[in-house]
Coordinates of C-alpha atoms and ligand atoms in Angstrom, one line a residue:
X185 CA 0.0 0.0 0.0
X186 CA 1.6 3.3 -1.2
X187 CA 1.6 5.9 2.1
X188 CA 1.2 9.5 1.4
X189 CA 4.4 10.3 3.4
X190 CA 6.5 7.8 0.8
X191 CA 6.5 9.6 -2.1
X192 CA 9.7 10.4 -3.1
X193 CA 11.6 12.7 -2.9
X194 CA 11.2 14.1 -6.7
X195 CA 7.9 15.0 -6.4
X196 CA 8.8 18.0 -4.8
X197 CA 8.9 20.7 -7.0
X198 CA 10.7 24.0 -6.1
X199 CA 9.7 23.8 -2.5
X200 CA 6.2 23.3 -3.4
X201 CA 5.8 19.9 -1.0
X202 CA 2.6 19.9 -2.0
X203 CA 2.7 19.1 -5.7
X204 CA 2.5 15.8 -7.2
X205 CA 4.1 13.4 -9.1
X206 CA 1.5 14.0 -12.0
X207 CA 1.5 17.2 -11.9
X208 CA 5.2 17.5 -12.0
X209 CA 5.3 14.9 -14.9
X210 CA 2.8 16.4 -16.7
X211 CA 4.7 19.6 -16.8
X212 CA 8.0 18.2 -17.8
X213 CA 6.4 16.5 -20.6
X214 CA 5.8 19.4 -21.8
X215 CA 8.6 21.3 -21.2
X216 CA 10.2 18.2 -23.4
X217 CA 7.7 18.1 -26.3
X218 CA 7.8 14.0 -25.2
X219 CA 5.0 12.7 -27.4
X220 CA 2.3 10.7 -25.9
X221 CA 4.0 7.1 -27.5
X222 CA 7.0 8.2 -25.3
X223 CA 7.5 7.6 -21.4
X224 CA 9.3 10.2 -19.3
X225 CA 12.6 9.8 -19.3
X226 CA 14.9 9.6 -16.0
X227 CA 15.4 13.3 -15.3
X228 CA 18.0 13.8 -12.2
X229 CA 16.8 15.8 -9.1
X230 CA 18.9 18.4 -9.3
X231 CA 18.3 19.3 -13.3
X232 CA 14.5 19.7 -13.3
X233 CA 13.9 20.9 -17.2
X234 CA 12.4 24.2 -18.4
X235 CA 12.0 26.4 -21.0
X236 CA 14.6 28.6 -20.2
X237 CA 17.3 25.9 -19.7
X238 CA 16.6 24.2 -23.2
X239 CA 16.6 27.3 -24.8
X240 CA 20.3 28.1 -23.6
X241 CA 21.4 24.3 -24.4
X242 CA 20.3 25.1 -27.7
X243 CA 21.3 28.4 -28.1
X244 CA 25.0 26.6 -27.0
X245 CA 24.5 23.2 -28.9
X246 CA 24.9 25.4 -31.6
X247 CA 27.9 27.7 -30.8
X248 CA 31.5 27.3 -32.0
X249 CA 32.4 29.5 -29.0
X250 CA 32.1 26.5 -26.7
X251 CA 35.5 25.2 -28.2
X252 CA 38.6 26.0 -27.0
X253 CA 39.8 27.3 -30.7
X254 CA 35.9 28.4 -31.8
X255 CA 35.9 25.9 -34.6
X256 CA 33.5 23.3 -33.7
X257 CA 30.5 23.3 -31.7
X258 CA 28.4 20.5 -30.8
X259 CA 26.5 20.3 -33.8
X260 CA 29.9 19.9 -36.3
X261 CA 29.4 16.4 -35.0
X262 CA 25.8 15.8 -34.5
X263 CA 24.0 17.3 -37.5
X264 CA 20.0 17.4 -37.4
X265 CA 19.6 16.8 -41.2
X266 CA 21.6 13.4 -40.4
X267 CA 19.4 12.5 -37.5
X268 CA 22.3 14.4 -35.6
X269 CA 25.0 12.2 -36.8
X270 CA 28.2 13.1 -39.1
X271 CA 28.2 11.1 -42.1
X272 CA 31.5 10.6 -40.9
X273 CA 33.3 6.9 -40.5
X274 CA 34.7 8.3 -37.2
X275 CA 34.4 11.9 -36.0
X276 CA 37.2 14.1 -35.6
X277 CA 37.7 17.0 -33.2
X278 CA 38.3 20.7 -33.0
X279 CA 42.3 20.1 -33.3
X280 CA 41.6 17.4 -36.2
X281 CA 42.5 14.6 -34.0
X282 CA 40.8 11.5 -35.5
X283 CA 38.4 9.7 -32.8
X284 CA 38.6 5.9 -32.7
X285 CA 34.8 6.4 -32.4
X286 CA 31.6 7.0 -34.9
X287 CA 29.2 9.8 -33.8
X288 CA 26.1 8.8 -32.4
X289 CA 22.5 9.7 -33.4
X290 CA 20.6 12.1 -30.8
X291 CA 17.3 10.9 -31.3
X292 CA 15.6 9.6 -27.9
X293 CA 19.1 9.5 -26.2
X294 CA 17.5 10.2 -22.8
X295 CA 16.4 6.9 -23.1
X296 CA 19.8 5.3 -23.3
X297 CA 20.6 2.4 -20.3
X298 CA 24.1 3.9 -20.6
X299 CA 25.5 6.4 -23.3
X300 CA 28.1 6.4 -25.8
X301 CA 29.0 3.2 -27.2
X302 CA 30.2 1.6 -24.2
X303 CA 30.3 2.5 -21.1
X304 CA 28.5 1.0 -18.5
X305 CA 29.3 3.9 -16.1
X306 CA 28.1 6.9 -17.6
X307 CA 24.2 6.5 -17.2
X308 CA 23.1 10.3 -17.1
X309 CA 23.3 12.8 -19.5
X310 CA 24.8 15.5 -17.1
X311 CA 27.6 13.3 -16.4
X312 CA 28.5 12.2 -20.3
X313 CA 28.6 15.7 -21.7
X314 CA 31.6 16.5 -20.0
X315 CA 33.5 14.2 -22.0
X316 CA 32.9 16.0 -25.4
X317 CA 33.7 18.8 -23.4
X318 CA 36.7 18.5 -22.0
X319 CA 38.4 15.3 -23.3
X320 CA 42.0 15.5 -24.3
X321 CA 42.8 12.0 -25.6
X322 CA 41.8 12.9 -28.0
X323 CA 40.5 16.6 -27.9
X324 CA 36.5 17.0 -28.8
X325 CA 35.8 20.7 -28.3
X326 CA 39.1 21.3 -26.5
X327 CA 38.3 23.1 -23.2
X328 CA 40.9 22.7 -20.7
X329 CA 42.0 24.0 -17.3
X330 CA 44.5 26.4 -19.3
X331 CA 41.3 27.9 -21.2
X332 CA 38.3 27.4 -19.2
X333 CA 38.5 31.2 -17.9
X334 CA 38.9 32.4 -21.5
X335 CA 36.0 30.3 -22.7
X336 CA 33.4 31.3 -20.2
X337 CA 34.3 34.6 -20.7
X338 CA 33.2 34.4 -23.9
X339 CA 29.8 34.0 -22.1
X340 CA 30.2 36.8 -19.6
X341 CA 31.0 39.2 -22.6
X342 CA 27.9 38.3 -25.0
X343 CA 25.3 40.7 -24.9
X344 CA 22.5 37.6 -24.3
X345 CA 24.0 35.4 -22.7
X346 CA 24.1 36.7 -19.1
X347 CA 20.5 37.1 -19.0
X348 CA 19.9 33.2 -20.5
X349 CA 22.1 32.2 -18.1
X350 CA 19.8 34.2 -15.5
X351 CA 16.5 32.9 -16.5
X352 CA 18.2 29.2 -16.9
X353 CA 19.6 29.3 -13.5
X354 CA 17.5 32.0 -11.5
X355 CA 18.9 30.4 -7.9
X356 CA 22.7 31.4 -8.7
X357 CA 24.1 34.5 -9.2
X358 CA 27.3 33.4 -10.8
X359 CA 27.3 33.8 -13.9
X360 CA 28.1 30.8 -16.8
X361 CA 29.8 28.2 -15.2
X362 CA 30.8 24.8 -16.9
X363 CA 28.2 22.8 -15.3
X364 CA 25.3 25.5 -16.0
X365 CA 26.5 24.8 -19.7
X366 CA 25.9 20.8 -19.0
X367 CA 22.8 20.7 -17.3
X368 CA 21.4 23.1 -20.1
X369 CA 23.3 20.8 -23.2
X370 CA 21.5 18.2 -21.1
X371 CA 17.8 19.7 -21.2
X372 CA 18.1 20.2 -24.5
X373 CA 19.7 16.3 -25.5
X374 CA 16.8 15.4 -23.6
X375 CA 14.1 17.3 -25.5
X376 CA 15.4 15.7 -28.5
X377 CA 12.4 13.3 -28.8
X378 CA 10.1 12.1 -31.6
X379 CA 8.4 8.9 -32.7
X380 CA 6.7 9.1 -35.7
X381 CA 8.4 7.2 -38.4
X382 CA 6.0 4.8 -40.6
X383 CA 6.5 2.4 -37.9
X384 CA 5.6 4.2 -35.1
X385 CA 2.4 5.2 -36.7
X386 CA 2.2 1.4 -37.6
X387 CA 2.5 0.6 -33.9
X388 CA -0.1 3.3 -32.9
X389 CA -2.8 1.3 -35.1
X390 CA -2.2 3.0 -39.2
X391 CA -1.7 -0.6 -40.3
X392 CA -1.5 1.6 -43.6
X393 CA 1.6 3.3 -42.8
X394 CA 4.1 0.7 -43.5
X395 CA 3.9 -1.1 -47.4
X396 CA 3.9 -5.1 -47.9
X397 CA 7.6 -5.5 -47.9
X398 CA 8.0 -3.3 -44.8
X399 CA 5.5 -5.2 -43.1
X400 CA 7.7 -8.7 -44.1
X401 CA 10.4 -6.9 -43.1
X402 CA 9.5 -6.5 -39.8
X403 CA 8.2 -9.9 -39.1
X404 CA 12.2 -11.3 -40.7
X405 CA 13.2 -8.7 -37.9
X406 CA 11.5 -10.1 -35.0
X407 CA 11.7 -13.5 -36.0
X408 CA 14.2 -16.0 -34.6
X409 CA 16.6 -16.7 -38.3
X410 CA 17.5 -13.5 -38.0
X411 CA 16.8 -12.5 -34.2
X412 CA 17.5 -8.8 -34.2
X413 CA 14.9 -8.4 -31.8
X414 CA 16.5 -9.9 -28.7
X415 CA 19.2 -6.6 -29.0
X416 CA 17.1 -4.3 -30.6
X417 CA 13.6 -4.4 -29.4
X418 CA 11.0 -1.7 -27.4
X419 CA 10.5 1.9 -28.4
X420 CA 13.9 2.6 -29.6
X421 CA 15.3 -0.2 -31.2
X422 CA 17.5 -1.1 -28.5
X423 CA 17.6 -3.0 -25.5
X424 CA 20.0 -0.5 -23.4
X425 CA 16.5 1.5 -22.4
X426 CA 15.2 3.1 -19.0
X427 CA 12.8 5.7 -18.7
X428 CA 11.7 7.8 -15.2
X429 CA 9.8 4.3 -14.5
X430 CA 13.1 2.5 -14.3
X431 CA 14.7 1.9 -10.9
X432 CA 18.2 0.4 -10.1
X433 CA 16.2 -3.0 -9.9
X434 CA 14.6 -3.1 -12.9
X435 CA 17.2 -1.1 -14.8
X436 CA 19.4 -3.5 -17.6
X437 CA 22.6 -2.5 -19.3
X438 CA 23.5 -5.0 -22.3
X439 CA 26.7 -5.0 -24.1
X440 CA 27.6 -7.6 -26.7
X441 CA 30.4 -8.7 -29.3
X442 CA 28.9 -8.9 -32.3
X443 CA 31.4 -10.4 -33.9
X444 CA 32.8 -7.4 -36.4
X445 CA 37.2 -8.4 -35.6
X446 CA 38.8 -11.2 -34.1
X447 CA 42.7 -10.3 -33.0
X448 CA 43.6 -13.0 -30.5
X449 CA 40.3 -13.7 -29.3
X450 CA 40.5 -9.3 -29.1
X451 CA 39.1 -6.8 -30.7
X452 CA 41.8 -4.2 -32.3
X453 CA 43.9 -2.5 -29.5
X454 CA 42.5 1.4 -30.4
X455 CA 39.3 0.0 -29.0
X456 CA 38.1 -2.8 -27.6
X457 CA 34.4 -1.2 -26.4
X458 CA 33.5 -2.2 -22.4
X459 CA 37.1 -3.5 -21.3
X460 CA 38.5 -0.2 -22.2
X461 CA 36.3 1.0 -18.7
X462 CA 36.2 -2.4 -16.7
X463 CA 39.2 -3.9 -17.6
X464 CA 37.7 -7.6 -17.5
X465 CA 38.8 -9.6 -20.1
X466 CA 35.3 -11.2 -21.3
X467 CA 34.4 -7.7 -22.2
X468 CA 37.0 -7.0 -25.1
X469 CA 34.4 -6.1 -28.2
X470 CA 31.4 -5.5 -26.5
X471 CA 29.3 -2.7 -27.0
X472 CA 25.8 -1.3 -26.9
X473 CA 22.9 -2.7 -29.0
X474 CA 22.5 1.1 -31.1
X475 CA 19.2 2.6 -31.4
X476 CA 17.4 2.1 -35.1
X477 CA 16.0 5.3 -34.9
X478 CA 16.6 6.8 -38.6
X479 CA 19.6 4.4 -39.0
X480 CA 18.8 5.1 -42.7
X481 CA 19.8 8.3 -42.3
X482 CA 22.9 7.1 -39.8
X483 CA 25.8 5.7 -42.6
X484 CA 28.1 4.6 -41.6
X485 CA 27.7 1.9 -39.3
X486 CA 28.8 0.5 -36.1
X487 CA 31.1 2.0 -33.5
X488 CA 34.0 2.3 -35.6
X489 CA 32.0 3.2 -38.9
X490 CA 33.7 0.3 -40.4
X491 CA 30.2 -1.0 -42.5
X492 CA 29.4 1.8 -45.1
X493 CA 25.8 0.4 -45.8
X494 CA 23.0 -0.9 -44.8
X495 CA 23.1 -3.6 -46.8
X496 CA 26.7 -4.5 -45.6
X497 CA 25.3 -4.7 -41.9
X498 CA 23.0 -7.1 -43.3
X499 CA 25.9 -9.1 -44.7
X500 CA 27.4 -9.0 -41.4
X501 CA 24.8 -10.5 -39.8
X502 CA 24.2 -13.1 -42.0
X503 CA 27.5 -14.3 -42.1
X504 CA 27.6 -14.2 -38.3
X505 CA 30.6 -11.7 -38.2
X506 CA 32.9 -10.1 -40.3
X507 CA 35.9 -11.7 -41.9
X508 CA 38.9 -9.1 -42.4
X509 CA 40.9 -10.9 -45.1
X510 CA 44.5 -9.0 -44.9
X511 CA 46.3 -5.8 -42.9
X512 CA 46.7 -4.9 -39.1
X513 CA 42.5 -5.9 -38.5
X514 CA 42.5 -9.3 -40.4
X515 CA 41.1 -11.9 -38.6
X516 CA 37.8 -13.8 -38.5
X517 CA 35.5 -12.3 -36.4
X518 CA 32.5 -14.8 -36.6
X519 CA 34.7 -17.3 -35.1
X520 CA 35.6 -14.2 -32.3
X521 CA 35.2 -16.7 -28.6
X522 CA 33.5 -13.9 -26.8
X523 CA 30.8 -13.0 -29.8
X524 CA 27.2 -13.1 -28.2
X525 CA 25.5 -16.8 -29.1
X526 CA 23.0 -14.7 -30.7
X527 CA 24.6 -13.9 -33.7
X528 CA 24.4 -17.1 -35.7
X529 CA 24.2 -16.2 -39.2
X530 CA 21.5 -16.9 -41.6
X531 CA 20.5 -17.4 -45.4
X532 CA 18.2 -14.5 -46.8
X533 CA 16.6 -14.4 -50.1
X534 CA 16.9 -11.7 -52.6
X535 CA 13.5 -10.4 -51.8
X536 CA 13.7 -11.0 -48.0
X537 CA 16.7 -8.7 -48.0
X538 CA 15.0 -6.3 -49.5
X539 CA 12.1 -6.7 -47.0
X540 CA 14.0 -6.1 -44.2
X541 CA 16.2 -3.1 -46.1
X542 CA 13.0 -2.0 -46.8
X543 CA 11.7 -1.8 -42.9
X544 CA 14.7 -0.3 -41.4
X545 CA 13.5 2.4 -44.0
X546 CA 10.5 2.9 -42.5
X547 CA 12.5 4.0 -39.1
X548 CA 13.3 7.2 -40.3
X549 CA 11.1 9.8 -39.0
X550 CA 11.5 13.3 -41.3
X551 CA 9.5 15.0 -38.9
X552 CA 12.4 15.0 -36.4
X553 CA 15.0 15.4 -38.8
X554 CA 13.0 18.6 -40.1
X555 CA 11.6 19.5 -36.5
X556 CA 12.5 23.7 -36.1
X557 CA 12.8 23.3 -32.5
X558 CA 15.8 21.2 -32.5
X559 CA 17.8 23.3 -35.5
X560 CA 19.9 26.4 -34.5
X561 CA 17.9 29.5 -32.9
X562 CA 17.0 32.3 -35.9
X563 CA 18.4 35.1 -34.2
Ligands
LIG35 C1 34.3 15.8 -32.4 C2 32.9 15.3 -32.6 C3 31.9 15.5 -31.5 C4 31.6 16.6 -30.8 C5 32.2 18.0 -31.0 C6 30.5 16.3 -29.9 N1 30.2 14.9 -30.0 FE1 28.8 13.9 -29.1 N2 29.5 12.2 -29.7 C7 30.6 12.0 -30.6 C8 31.0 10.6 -30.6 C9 32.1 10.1 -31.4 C10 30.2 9.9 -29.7 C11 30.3 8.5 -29.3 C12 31.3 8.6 -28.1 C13 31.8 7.3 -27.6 O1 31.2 6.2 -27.8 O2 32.9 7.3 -26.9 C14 29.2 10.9 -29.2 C15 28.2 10.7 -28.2 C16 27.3 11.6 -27.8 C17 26.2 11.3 -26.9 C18 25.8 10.0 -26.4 C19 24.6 9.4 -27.3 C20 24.2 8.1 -26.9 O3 23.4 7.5 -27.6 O4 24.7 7.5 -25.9 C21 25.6 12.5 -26.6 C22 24.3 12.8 -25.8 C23 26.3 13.6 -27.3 N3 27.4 13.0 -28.0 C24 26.1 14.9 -27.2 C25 27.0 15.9 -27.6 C26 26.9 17.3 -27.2 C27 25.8 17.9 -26.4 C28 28.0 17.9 -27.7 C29 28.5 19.4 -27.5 C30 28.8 19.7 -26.1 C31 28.8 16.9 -28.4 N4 28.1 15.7 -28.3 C32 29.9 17.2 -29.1 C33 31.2 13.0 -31.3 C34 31.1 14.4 -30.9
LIG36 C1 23.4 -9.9 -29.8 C2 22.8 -8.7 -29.9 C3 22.5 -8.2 -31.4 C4 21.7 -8.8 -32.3 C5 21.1 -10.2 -32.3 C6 21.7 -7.9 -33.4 N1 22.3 -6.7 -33.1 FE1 22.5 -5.1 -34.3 N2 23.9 -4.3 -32.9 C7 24.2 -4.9 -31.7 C8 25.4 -4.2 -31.2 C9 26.1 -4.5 -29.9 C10 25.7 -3.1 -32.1 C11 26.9 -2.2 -32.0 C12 28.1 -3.1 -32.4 C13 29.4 -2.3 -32.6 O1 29.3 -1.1 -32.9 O2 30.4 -3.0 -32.5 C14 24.7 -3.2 -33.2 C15 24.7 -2.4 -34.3 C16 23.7 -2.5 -35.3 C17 23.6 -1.5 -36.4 C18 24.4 -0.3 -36.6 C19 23.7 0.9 -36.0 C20 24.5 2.2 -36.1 O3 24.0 3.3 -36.0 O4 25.7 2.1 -36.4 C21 22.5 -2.0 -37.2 C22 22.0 -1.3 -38.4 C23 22.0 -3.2 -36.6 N3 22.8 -3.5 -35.5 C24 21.0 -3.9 -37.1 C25 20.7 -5.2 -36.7 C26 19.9 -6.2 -37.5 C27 19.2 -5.8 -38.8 C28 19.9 -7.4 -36.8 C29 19.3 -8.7 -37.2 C30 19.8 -9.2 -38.4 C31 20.8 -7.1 -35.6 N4 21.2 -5.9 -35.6 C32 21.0 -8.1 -34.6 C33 23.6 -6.0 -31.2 C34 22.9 -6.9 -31.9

């Protein structure tokens, strides 16, 4: 039986004690634009979202002055048209160093287990974006402790930015601070929502919106010969989900080797996913299932970029790993000894290729791509 005097400690809103959960909820919802197909997602205590904060994350998503040298801002990386990815096999930073690692897609990120492509550590927002932030191995945006001052200064100076800052953080009279720049990055990350590709609008009862061959696309997808589902399932296309409903209990955090390299039983030395952050040997190649969302839109694929097509992820798949045949990756990666007993390989016709090409088609969702809210601010 729920008690009055149980309800936790989020539900208090501002030092209103009486407001409730729904209330609270309600309003964040719409703070978020979270469409009604969507859950909440986990929101911390201390980074309660409103209009004011996402409007500064956005106005700084989209600034070049947030790196060190002013090149880059977030957005070099994570471009809206390309469902906020790069088009790039691997990014590269302010400096031009080369990241071992291909930009992720923003869409529904909140809803990540963990984020980036393995890390089973870094399970809020607030606490990821410092990475592209201030990483130096290798350099993102490039803010260090030699230029920190000089950046936020940069923010003191503008004639707008004090008063964002104000409204974003009305309880703190200092003004930008590195983690006021976070939490408001992170407000707006998290208002990057949407779900309403053809499939979502399948799922929501249009049996219209998807054609014949999506439709036998689908069932290939959630069938067990090709068993996508069991990694890529629920309202993202992932497994590595949580949402406000998700407590440490219930709360899951898959990582798997699917089989792309085989060095030594290893995955190449640049990056060998989870063991790079706990060190234990059975984790060398695993990473998190990605989100579907718009993968169309996504090329190229997988954490290193290494699959240029969709079609050559399907290849993958159905050989049950990836063979590289000569230079400092070759090995045979379906016969990798930690690869997940999930990716088995299977035989696909012509046509059922093309069904299941087909549906991953009908992930993209233009209306987020093209959504005014999440591009740069007109003025
Ligand atoms: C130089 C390119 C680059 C820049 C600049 C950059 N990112 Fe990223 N972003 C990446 C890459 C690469 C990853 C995957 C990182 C990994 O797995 O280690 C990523 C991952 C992420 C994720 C995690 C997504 C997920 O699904 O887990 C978020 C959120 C994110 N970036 C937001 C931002 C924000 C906000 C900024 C600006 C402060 C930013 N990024 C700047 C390249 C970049
Ligand atoms: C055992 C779990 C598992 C199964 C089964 C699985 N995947 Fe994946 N999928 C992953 C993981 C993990 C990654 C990221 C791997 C990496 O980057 O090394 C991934 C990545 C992908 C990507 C690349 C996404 C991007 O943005 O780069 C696509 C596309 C994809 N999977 C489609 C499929 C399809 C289609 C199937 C069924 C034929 C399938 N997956 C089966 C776990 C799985």
């Amino acid at each position: 039986m729920s008690r009055p005097g149980s309800r936790p400690l989020g539900c208090v809103v501002a030092g209103l004690l009486l407001a409730s959960c729904g209330d609270r909820d309600a309003q964040w919802r719409a703070v978020l634009g979270v469409p009604r197909a969507l859950q909440l997602p986990a929101i911390p205590e201390n980074n309660p979202p409103t209009e004011a904060k996402l409007q500064l994350g956005r106005r700084l998503f989209y600034d070049v002055r947030l790196s060190g040298n002013q090149t880059q801002s977030c957005a070099s990386c994570h471009d809206q048209k390309l469902a906020f990815t790069d088009g790039k096999k691997t990014a590269v930073g302010s400096t031009g160093h080369v990241l071992t690692r291909n930009a992720q897609g923003l869409q529904n990120a909140a809803y990540n287990s963990t984020l980036t492509w393995a890390n089973d550590g870094l399970i809020a927002l607030e606490s990821q974006l410092a990475v592209p932030i201030r990483n130096d191995r290798p350099v993102e945006l490039g803010v260090n402790d030699g230029n920190v001052s000089a950046v936020l200064a940069r923010f003191e100076n503008d004639s707008r930015y004090p008063a964002a800052f104000r409204a974003a953080f009305p309880e703190s009279a200092s003004g930008p601070t590195v983690e006021k720049i976070i939490f408001a990055l992170a407000t707006f990350c998290r208002s990057l929502v949407g779900a309403d590709s053809p499939y979502d609008r399948y799922l929501a009862g249009d049996k219209s919106a998807l054609t014949d061959s999506q439709k036998r696309g689908l069932a290939l997808f959630n069938g067990e010969r090709l068993e996508c589902f069991h990694c890529h399932s629920g309202s993202n296309l992932t497994t590595s989900y949580r949402d406000a409903r998700t407590t440490e209990d219930t709360a899951t955090y898959p990582f798997f080797n699917n089989g792309l390299y085989n060095l030594d039983g290893g995955y190449p030395p640049q990056d060998q996913g989870l063991y790079e952050v706990t060190l234990r040997k059975d984790d060398r190649g695993r990473f998190r299932p990605q989100s579907l969302r718009n993968v169309a839109l996504t090329a190229p694929y997988m954490h290193d970029g290494s699959l240029a097509t969709l079609d050559d992820v399907l290849s993958h798949y159905a050989a049950g790993g990836t063979v590289t045949a000569s230079g400092p990756l070759a090995g045979d990666g379906r016969l990798n000894p930690l690869k997940s007993g999930l990716i088995r390989g299977f035989v696909l016709t012509a046509e059922e290729r093309g069904d299941v090409l087909a549906f991953l088609n009908a992930l993209t969702d233009v209306g987020f791509v093209e959504n005014p809210a999440f591009a740069a601010a007109e003025d």
